[in-house]
Amino acid sequence: MSTQAAQTAHDAHTHTHTVKRYRGLLDWLTTVDHKKIGILYMIAGLFFFVVGGLEAILIRIQLLKPMNDFVSADTYNELLTMHGTTMIFFAAMPLLFALMNAVIPLQIGARDVAFPFLNSLGFWTFFAGGVLMNIGWFNGTVPDSGWTAYAPLSGPTFNGTHGMDYYVIGLQIAGIGTLLGGINFMATIINMRAPGMSFMRMPIFTWSIFITSVLIVFAFPVLTVGLVALMFDRLFQANFFEPGTGGNTVLWEHIFWIFGHPEVYILIMPAFGVISEVVSTFSRKRLFGYSSMVFALVLIAFLSFMVWAHHMFATGLGPVANALFSIGTMLIAVPTGVKIFNWLFTLWGGSIRFTTAMLFAVGFIPTFVMGGVTGVMLASAPADYQYHDTYFVVAHFHYVIVGGMVLGIFAGLHYWWPKMFGRMLNEGLGKLTFWTFFLGFHLTFFVQHFLGLLGMPRRVWTYLPNQGLDTMNVISSIGAFLMGFGMIVFVVNIIITWIRPRNAAADAWEDGRSMEWSIPSPPPEYNFKQTPLVRSYDAWWKEKMDGKTEMTPAEPVGPIHMPSPSILPLLMSVGLFIAGFGFMYDHLVLSIGGLAITFACMLLRSVFDDRGFHIDPEEEVHA
Amino acid sequence: MKRILPLLTGLALLLSGCGRADLSVLNPQGPVAQKQYDLIKISISIMALVVVVVFAICIYVLIRYRRRPGDKTIPKQVEGNHTLEIIWTVVPLLLLLILGVPTIQTVFGLAKDYSHDKNAIHVKVTSRLYWWEFEYTDYGITTAQQLVVPSNKKIAFELASGDVKHSFWIPSIGGKLDTNPGLTNRMYLEFPKEGIYRGKCAELCGPSHALMDFKAQSVSPASFDRWVAAMKAPAVMPADAHIAETFRSKCLSCHAIGDQGTNGAPNLTGVGGRETVGSILYNDVSPGAAEDNFRKWITDPQKVKPGTTMPSAADNQLTPDEINGLAKYLAGYKLNY
């Protein structure tokens, strides 16, 4: 499991190629290599991003004119629920995991994550959950209570069909994957850093993922508990959230948002990391105020657990709770402001190169500020009585999630694409993607602030004419189509890049600062031939400035211990997938059979030790 | 980014009073909405300041420090600057203080409980899929869809739900509060200007969430007294004996008028005088629209409000003549107040 140098030396004589390496499709199904898992996460994430995007387009077509009947009221509620859930859990999260997997081990000088098997299991359970939830579309029972699934609308009394079962079981299975990922990256970053890389020498993206992982580990169990309770309500007639039999619906709101608020920070933290890296690289300048950036990340994460009730100002918690949560929420603006100004002063005095990745990053800064200031406006509870559940809120969270996180993800994808695939994305198409997506985004969501203030509640299937809402809804829909166009350009760019030769340089942008740019693009299976010695923050930049062309090694060349590929994670996820259907449709045989597959795989994994295999020094040279 | 400045100007224009007076948050018609609007103005001013500063620095650095072609120089690697970092920590804290103090004042100010105040009007609001019931506990009367209140008093609301969560919101009069099943929420509102305001359900509650509107009508104190008296007067049944019998057997098994029927569905006393049918079909669009609306609604309620529990004319075995008779009766059933 471990790839530490000491163990490598110890095992040097025992290496035997007992585990074969697969080729083709089987290679992708069995891989435990973080780089390949990163690519899997990216493909799955982009697929669900397209699905969620199409749902958004349908929503915007429906709202194009008042009293439109493009989709039915029922279908609209299904669309808005699936759009939200898909985008957050099955598009945003995997795309973040894609960047984490592709980059973190390289940034810290590791040969893989701490638990490669778990990494693969995390991907497959996420994927099984995502597929399960979307299967609802094919048999006409789709979740329709919003991504927040407020009880009792999501409970058995008012939601008798299987729609919300898909939500509950799908998220539960996908949640296992996310939690495993969080544990894995926490362990990786704590334990697998190359010699010399103290915490305060870690690249800021690594820091942001470390904090994200901590948030995942503390927040996702809360979701798990909530989903178990909702599942018991739905499948076994429990009474957690059924007011008729003594349950409490406000309890679900608390559980959901104690998870849900940290969740939105889980989404934005990695974007903070990406933006810091991209801004610093393309300004050719050290990140301004590194230690205050780290401190701001920690503080935001800490505060994120104590502001959940600001989603519930209109629930009726009383003035004391509302006042406290107002002030708590406002405080988050301070560390966030620190980050914004640090980015601006990283740019200040720099030598700024406008690549596509950099355009996304500098587009992020003002956009995220606009999302942030509406966040502070929402924090003022009495004003929120007006904003709450209107299009103002829709505008706000799309500014922070799309204008924040999605721009961050696209910055990251364009930035690390050569590292992941060895090919540079086309810059012209990339810039076209940026401008259409960026303009489309502001067109779509800026006017929604005013729609909300003029009295348009959110999650409405349609609206009456003559309420002053018509024009802005048209503008908003046009913007959405423009964003859709930008995404088509991005897909075209991927395809065009795919057929180009693999010729990206190791330091693809020439101004790379962290260690992923010191090894070939894409890196070999074992990443670092010799574990590097980290001599400073911005380790690779330091070596370059000292006139070196590679990192200073911390160990001699020797055989490298690698984890074996395994099909078990896929089988375990398939088992959970089958069991999920068994539970939903009351087929005991399916439930037990599915769980049996999963437990049998766990047993196999426990009984048979995976000793991995070794790559010899000679092989390394030819690799 | 360059197009943000004109947008900000537009924003200022929009804030100077915009949107329908009976619907817009930006056009407050009562003290509660006014206090909330004042807070919105304070916060938006502070935030506009922040946005302008950030945008100015951002645009400046992007232009000033762009890389010239062929430039290989390495800029000075700056670690940070304590003075600057203290400034951008302390200044936001001060700005938040400016917003935080009135926020807390208003939170407690709007939370005043008038439920035991004898001078206030007490209304119990019960939200149901997809309509609103208003019970005047002081007077023992119940109405639905159109709240009627006097312009000179505080209205103390008790909010409850008959099924799922809804949210009670009259944007130009005051912010929203959820109706939680199994729990009771309290709030107060004031309607100093006479008129009819649009209310909305603001919490996803099912297919017809978007159509779950209601009206709040503010009337003079004298008019309000007349309305209460009219509500308490004996019900006016259809003049035609057959229609009256149909109404009694088919409609009053769920609905009520005056002292007759049950309150399982919206109370229909004086329903013809309301601004809408089913809170979504407007009666003032043309003369005779009310009758058409009733006909439309009685014939196929699912078409108007998907998911409503009202049965269709076919389910009720109503003949076209009966539908016409009922529509005519309901459209003509108005209260004098």
mmCIF file with all atom_site columns, N, CA and C in Angstrom, chain A residues 363-397:
data_model
loop_
_atom_site.group_PDB
_atom_site.id
_atom_site.type_symbol
_atom_site.label_atom_id
_atom_site.label_alt_id
_atom_site.label_comp_id
_atom_site.label_asym_id
_atom_site.label_entity_id
_atom_site.label_seq_id
_atom_site.pdbx_PDB_ins_code
_atom_site.Cartn_x
_atom_site.Cartn_y
_atom_site.Cartn_z
_atom_site.occupancy
_atom_site.B_iso_or_equiv
_atom_site.pdbx_formal_charge
_atom_site.auth_seq_id
_atom_site.auth_comp_id
_atom_site.auth_asym_id
_atom_site.auth_atom_id
_atom_site.pdbx_PDB_model_num
ATOM 1   N N  . GLY A 1 363 ? -11.509 36.077 -14.433 1.00 0.00 ? 363 GLY A N  1
ATOM 2   C CA . GLY A 1 363 ? -12.962 36.218 -14.502 1.00 0.00 ? 363 GLY A CA 1
ATOM 3   C C  . GLY A 1 363 ? -13.595 35.834 -13.179 1.00 0.00 ? 363 GLY A C  1
ATOM 4   N N  . PHE A 1 364 ? -12.967 34.870 -12.524 1.00 0.00 ? 364 PHE A N  1
ATOM 5   C CA . PHE A 1 364 ? -13.461 34.390 -11.226 1.00 0.00 ? 364 PHE A CA 1
ATOM 6   C C  . PHE A 1 364 ? -13.472 35.504 -10.185 1.00 0.00 ? 364 PHE A C  1
ATOM 7   N N  . ILE A 1 365 ? -12.399 36.300 -10.138 1.00 0.00 ? 365 ILE A N  1
ATOM 8   C CA . ILE A 1 365 ? -12.239 37.231 -9.004  1.00 0.00 ? 365 ILE A CA 1
ATOM 9   C C  . ILE A 1 365 ? -13.415 38.208 -8.897  1.00 0.00 ? 365 ILE A C  1
ATOM 10  N N  . PRO A 1 366 ? -13.717 39.024 -9.922  1.00 0.00 ? 366 PRO A N  1
ATOM 11  C CA . PRO A 1 366 ? -14.852 39.948 -9.767  1.00 0.00 ? 366 PRO A CA 1
ATOM 12  C C  . PRO A 1 366 ? -16.191 39.221 -9.643  1.00 0.00 ? 366 PRO A C  1
ATOM 13  N N  . THR A 1 367 ? -16.344 38.101 -10.367 1.00 0.00 ? 367 THR A N  1
ATOM 14  C CA . THR A 1 367 ? -17.611 37.384 -10.307 1.00 0.00 ? 367 THR A CA 1
ATOM 15  C C  . THR A 1 367 ? -17.860 36.853 -8.905  1.00 0.00 ? 367 THR A C  1
ATOM 16  N N  . PHE A 1 368 ? -16.812 36.265 -8.333  1.00 0.00 ? 368 PHE A N  1
ATOM 17  C CA . PHE A 1 368 ? -16.977 35.716 -6.991  1.00 0.00 ? 368 PHE A CA 1
ATOM 18  C C  . PHE A 1 368 ? -17.222 36.827 -5.978  1.00 0.00 ? 368 PHE A C  1
ATOM 19  N N  . VAL A 1 369 ? -16.609 37.976 -6.197  1.00 0.00 ? 369 VAL A N  1
ATOM 20  C CA . VAL A 1 369 ? -16.865 39.107 -5.292  1.00 0.00 ? 369 VAL A CA 1
ATOM 21  C C  . VAL A 1 369 ? -18.352 39.486 -5.339  1.00 0.00 ? 369 VAL A C  1
ATOM 22  N N  . MET A 1 370 ? -18.908 39.480 -6.557  1.00 0.00 ? 370 MET A N  1
ATOM 23  C CA . MET A 1 370 ? -20.337 39.820 -6.658  1.00 0.00 ? 370 MET A CA 1
ATOM 24  C C  . MET A 1 370 ? -21.197 38.788 -5.930  1.00 0.00 ? 370 MET A C  1
ATOM 25  N N  . GLY A 1 371 ? -20.827 37.492 -6.060  1.00 0.00 ? 371 GLY A N  1
ATOM 26  C CA . GLY A 1 371 ? -21.549 36.459 -5.311  1.00 0.00 ? 371 GLY A CA 1
ATOM 27  C C  . GLY A 1 371 ? -21.341 36.615 -3.820  1.00 0.00 ? 371 GLY A C  1
ATOM 28  N N  . GLY A 1 372 ? -20.135 37.034 -3.438  1.00 0.00 ? 372 GLY A N  1
ATOM 29  C CA . GLY A 1 372 ? -19.833 37.203 -2.021  1.00 0.00 ? 372 GLY A CA 1
ATOM 30  C C  . GLY A 1 372 ? -20.612 38.346 -1.397  1.00 0.00 ? 372 GLY A C  1
ATOM 31  N N  . VAL A 1 373 ? -20.720 39.471 -2.100  1.00 0.00 ? 373 VAL A N  1
ATOM 32  C CA . VAL A 1 373 ? -21.423 40.614 -1.499  1.00 0.00 ? 373 VAL A CA 1
ATOM 33  C C  . VAL A 1 373 ? -22.926 40.329 -1.389  1.00 0.00 ? 373 VAL A C  1
ATOM 34  N N  . THR A 1 374 ? -23.499 39.605 -2.351  1.00 0.00 ? 374 THR A N  1
ATOM 35  C CA . THR A 1 374 ? -24.913 39.256 -2.165  1.00 0.00 ? 374 THR A CA 1
ATOM 36  C C  . THR A 1 374 ? -25.044 38.272 -1.003  1.00 0.00 ? 374 THR A C  1
ATOM 37  N N  . GLY A 1 375 ? -23.975 37.485 -0.769  1.00 0.00 ? 375 GLY A N  1
ATOM 38  C CA . GLY A 1 375 ? -23.983 36.595 0.391   1.00 0.00 ? 375 GLY A CA 1
ATOM 39  C C  . GLY A 1 375 ? -24.082 37.386 1.682   1.00 0.00 ? 375 GLY A C  1
ATOM 40  N N  . VAL A 1 376 ? -23.325 38.488 1.784   1.00 0.00 ? 376 VAL A N  1
ATOM 41  C CA . VAL A 1 376 ? -23.399 39.320 2.986   1.00 0.00 ? 376 VAL A CA 1
ATOM 42  C C  . VAL A 1 376 ? -24.786 39.965 3.091   1.00 0.00 ? 376 VAL A C  1
ATOM 43  N N  . MET A 1 377 ? -25.343 40.362 1.939   1.00 0.00 ? 377 MET A N  1
ATOM 44  C CA . MET A 1 377 ? -26.694 40.940 1.974   1.00 0.00 ? 377 MET A CA 1
ATOM 45  C C  . MET A 1 377 ? -27.691 39.919 2.512   1.00 0.00 ? 377 MET A C  1
ATOM 46  N N  . LEU A 1 378 ? -27.545 38.664 2.061   1.00 0.00 ? 378 LEU A N  1
ATOM 47  C CA . LEU A 1 378 ? -28.441 37.608 2.529   1.00 0.00 ? 378 LEU A CA 1
ATOM 48  C C  . LEU A 1 378 ? -28.256 37.319 4.012   1.00 0.00 ? 378 LEU A C  1
ATOM 49  N N  . ALA A 1 379 ? -27.047 37.615 4.530   1.00 0.00 ? 379 ALA A N  1
ATOM 50  C CA . ALA A 1 379 ? -26.764 37.311 5.926   1.00 0.00 ? 379 ALA A CA 1
ATOM 51  C C  . ALA A 1 379 ? -27.582 38.176 6.876   1.00 0.00 ? 379 ALA A C  1
ATOM 52  N N  . SER A 1 380 ? -28.053 39.318 6.401   1.00 0.00 ? 380 SER A N  1
ATOM 53  C CA . SER A 1 380 ? -28.841 40.201 7.247   1.00 0.00 ? 380 SER A CA 1
ATOM 54  C C  . SER A 1 380 ? -30.274 39.647 7.335   1.00 0.00 ? 380 SER A C  1
ATOM 55  N N  . ALA A 1 381 ? -30.571 38.967 8.445   1.00 0.00 ? 381 ALA A N  1
ATOM 56  C CA . ALA A 1 381 ? -31.807 38.174 8.531   1.00 0.00 ? 381 ALA A CA 1
ATOM 57  C C  . ALA A 1 381 ? -33.093 38.902 8.110   1.00 0.00 ? 381 ALA A C  1
ATOM 58  N N  . PRO A 1 382 ? -33.346 40.139 8.611   1.00 0.00 ? 382 PRO A N  1
ATOM 59  C CA . PRO A 1 382 ? -34.628 40.756 8.239   1.00 0.00 ? 382 PRO A CA 1
ATOM 60  C C  . PRO A 1 382 ? -34.726 41.029 6.745   1.00 0.00 ? 382 PRO A C  1
ATOM 61  N N  . ALA A 1 383 ? -33.590 41.354 6.117   1.00 0.00 ? 383 ALA A N  1
ATOM 62  C CA . ALA A 1 383 ? -33.603 41.546 4.671   1.00 0.00 ? 383 ALA A CA 1
ATOM 63  C C  . ALA A 1 383 ? -33.808 40.198 3.981   1.00 0.00 ? 383 ALA A C  1
ATOM 64  N N  . ASP A 1 384 ? -33.254 39.151 4.609   1.00 0.00 ? 384 ASP A N  1
ATOM 65  C CA . ASP A 1 384 ? -33.401 37.813 4.024   1.00 0.00 ? 384 ASP A CA 1
ATOM 66  C C  . ASP A 1 384 ? -34.850 37.340 4.032   1.00 0.00 ? 384 ASP A C  1
ATOM 67  N N  . TYR A 1 385 ? -35.668 37.871 4.971   1.00 0.00 ? 385 TYR A N  1
ATOM 68  C CA . TYR A 1 385 ? -37.092 37.501 4.925   1.00 0.00 ? 385 TYR A CA 1
ATOM 69  C C  . TYR A 1 385 ? -37.646 37.855 3.543   1.00 0.00 ? 385 TYR A C  1
ATOM 70  N N  . GLN A 1 386 ? -37.081 38.894 2.924   1.00 0.00 ? 386 GLN A N  1
ATOM 71  C CA . GLN A 1 386 ? -37.509 39.263 1.581   1.00 0.00 ? 386 GLN A CA 1
ATOM 72  C C  . GLN A 1 386 ? -36.803 38.440 0.500   1.00 0.00 ? 386 GLN A C  1
ATOM 73  N N  . TYR A 1 387 ? -35.470 38.232 0.672   1.00 0.00 ? 387 TYR A N  1
ATOM 74  C CA . TYR A 1 387 ? -34.731 37.522 -0.391  1.00 0.00 ? 387 TYR A CA 1
ATOM 75  C C  . TYR A 1 387 ? -35.055 36.033 -0.423  1.00 0.00 ? 387 TYR A C  1
ATOM 76  N N  . HIS A 1 388 ? -35.262 35.474 0.763   1.00 0.00 ? 388 HIS A N  1
ATOM 77  C CA . HIS A 1 388 ? -35.318 34.019 0.906   1.00 0.00 ? 388 HIS A CA 1
ATOM 78  C C  . HIS A 1 388 ? -36.266 33.363 -0.099  1.00 0.00 ? 388 HIS A C  1
ATOM 79  N N  . ASP A 1 389 ? -35.774 32.262 -0.709  1.00 0.00 ? 389 ASP A N  1
ATOM 80  C CA . ASP A 1 389 ? -36.585 31.492 -1.650  1.00 0.00 ? 389 ASP A CA 1
ATOM 81  C C  . ASP A 1 389 ? -37.120 32.322 -2.822  1.00 0.00 ? 389 ASP A C  1
ATOM 82  N N  . THR A 1 390 ? -36.362 33.342 -3.221  1.00 0.00 ? 390 THR A N  1
ATOM 83  C CA . THR A 1 390 ? -36.715 34.072 -4.437  1.00 0.00 ? 390 THR A CA 1
ATOM 84  C C  . THR A 1 390 ? -35.573 33.908 -5.434  1.00 0.00 ? 390 THR A C  1
ATOM 85  N N  . TYR A 1 391 ? -35.744 34.493 -6.608  1.00 0.00 ? 391 TYR A N  1
ATOM 86  C CA . TYR A 1 391 ? -34.684 34.426 -7.602  1.00 0.00 ? 391 TYR A CA 1
ATOM 87  C C  . TYR A 1 391 ? -33.428 35.177 -7.174  1.00 0.00 ? 391 TYR A C  1
ATOM 88  N N  . PHE A 1 392 ? -33.548 36.037 -6.152  1.00 0.00 ? 392 PHE A N  1
ATOM 89  C CA . PHE A 1 392 ? -32.346 36.692 -5.633  1.00 0.00 ? 392 PHE A CA 1
ATOM 90  C C  . PHE A 1 392 ? -31.374 35.636 -5.109  1.00 0.00 ? 392 PHE A C  1
ATOM 91  N N  . VAL A 1 393 ? -31.926 34.661 -4.398  1.00 0.00 ? 393 VAL A N  1
ATOM 92  C CA . VAL A 1 393 ? -31.096 33.580 -3.863  1.00 0.00 ? 393 VAL A CA 1
ATOM 93  C C  . VAL A 1 393 ? -30.537 32.727 -4.999  1.00 0.00 ? 393 VAL A C  1
ATOM 94  N N  . VAL A 1 394 ? -31.395 32.481 -6.003  1.00 0.00 ? 394 VAL A N  1
ATOM 95  C CA . VAL A 1 394 ? -30.939 31.699 -7.162  1.00 0.00 ? 394 VAL A CA 1
ATOM 96  C C  . VAL A 1 394 ? -29.741 32.404 -7.801  1.00 0.00 ? 394 VAL A C  1
ATOM 97  N N  . ALA A 1 395 ? -29.860 33.712 -7.964  1.00 0.00 ? 395 ALA A N  1
ATOM 98  C CA . ALA A 1 395 ? -28.758 34.483 -8.542  1.00 0.00 ? 395 ALA A CA 1
ATOM 99  C C  . ALA A 1 395 ? -27.518 34.379 -7.657  1.00 0.00 ? 395 ALA A C  1
ATOM 100 N N  . HIS A 1 396 ? -27.701 34.574 -6.343  1.00 0.00 ? 396 HIS A N  1
ATOM 101 C CA . HIS A 1 396 ? -26.565 34.538 -5.423  1.00 0.00 ? 396 HIS A CA 1
ATOM 102 C C  . HIS A 1 396 ? -25.809 33.220 -5.516  1.00 0.00 ? 396 HIS A C  1
ATOM 103 N N  . PHE A 1 397 ? -26.525 32.099 -5.380  1.00 0.00 ? 397 PHE A N  1
ATOM 104 C CA . PHE A 1 397 ? -25.739 30.866 -5.290  1.00 0.00 ? 397 PHE A CA 1
ATOM 105 C C  . PHE A 1 397 ? -25.201 30.426 -6.645  1.00 0.00 ? 397 PHE A C  1
#
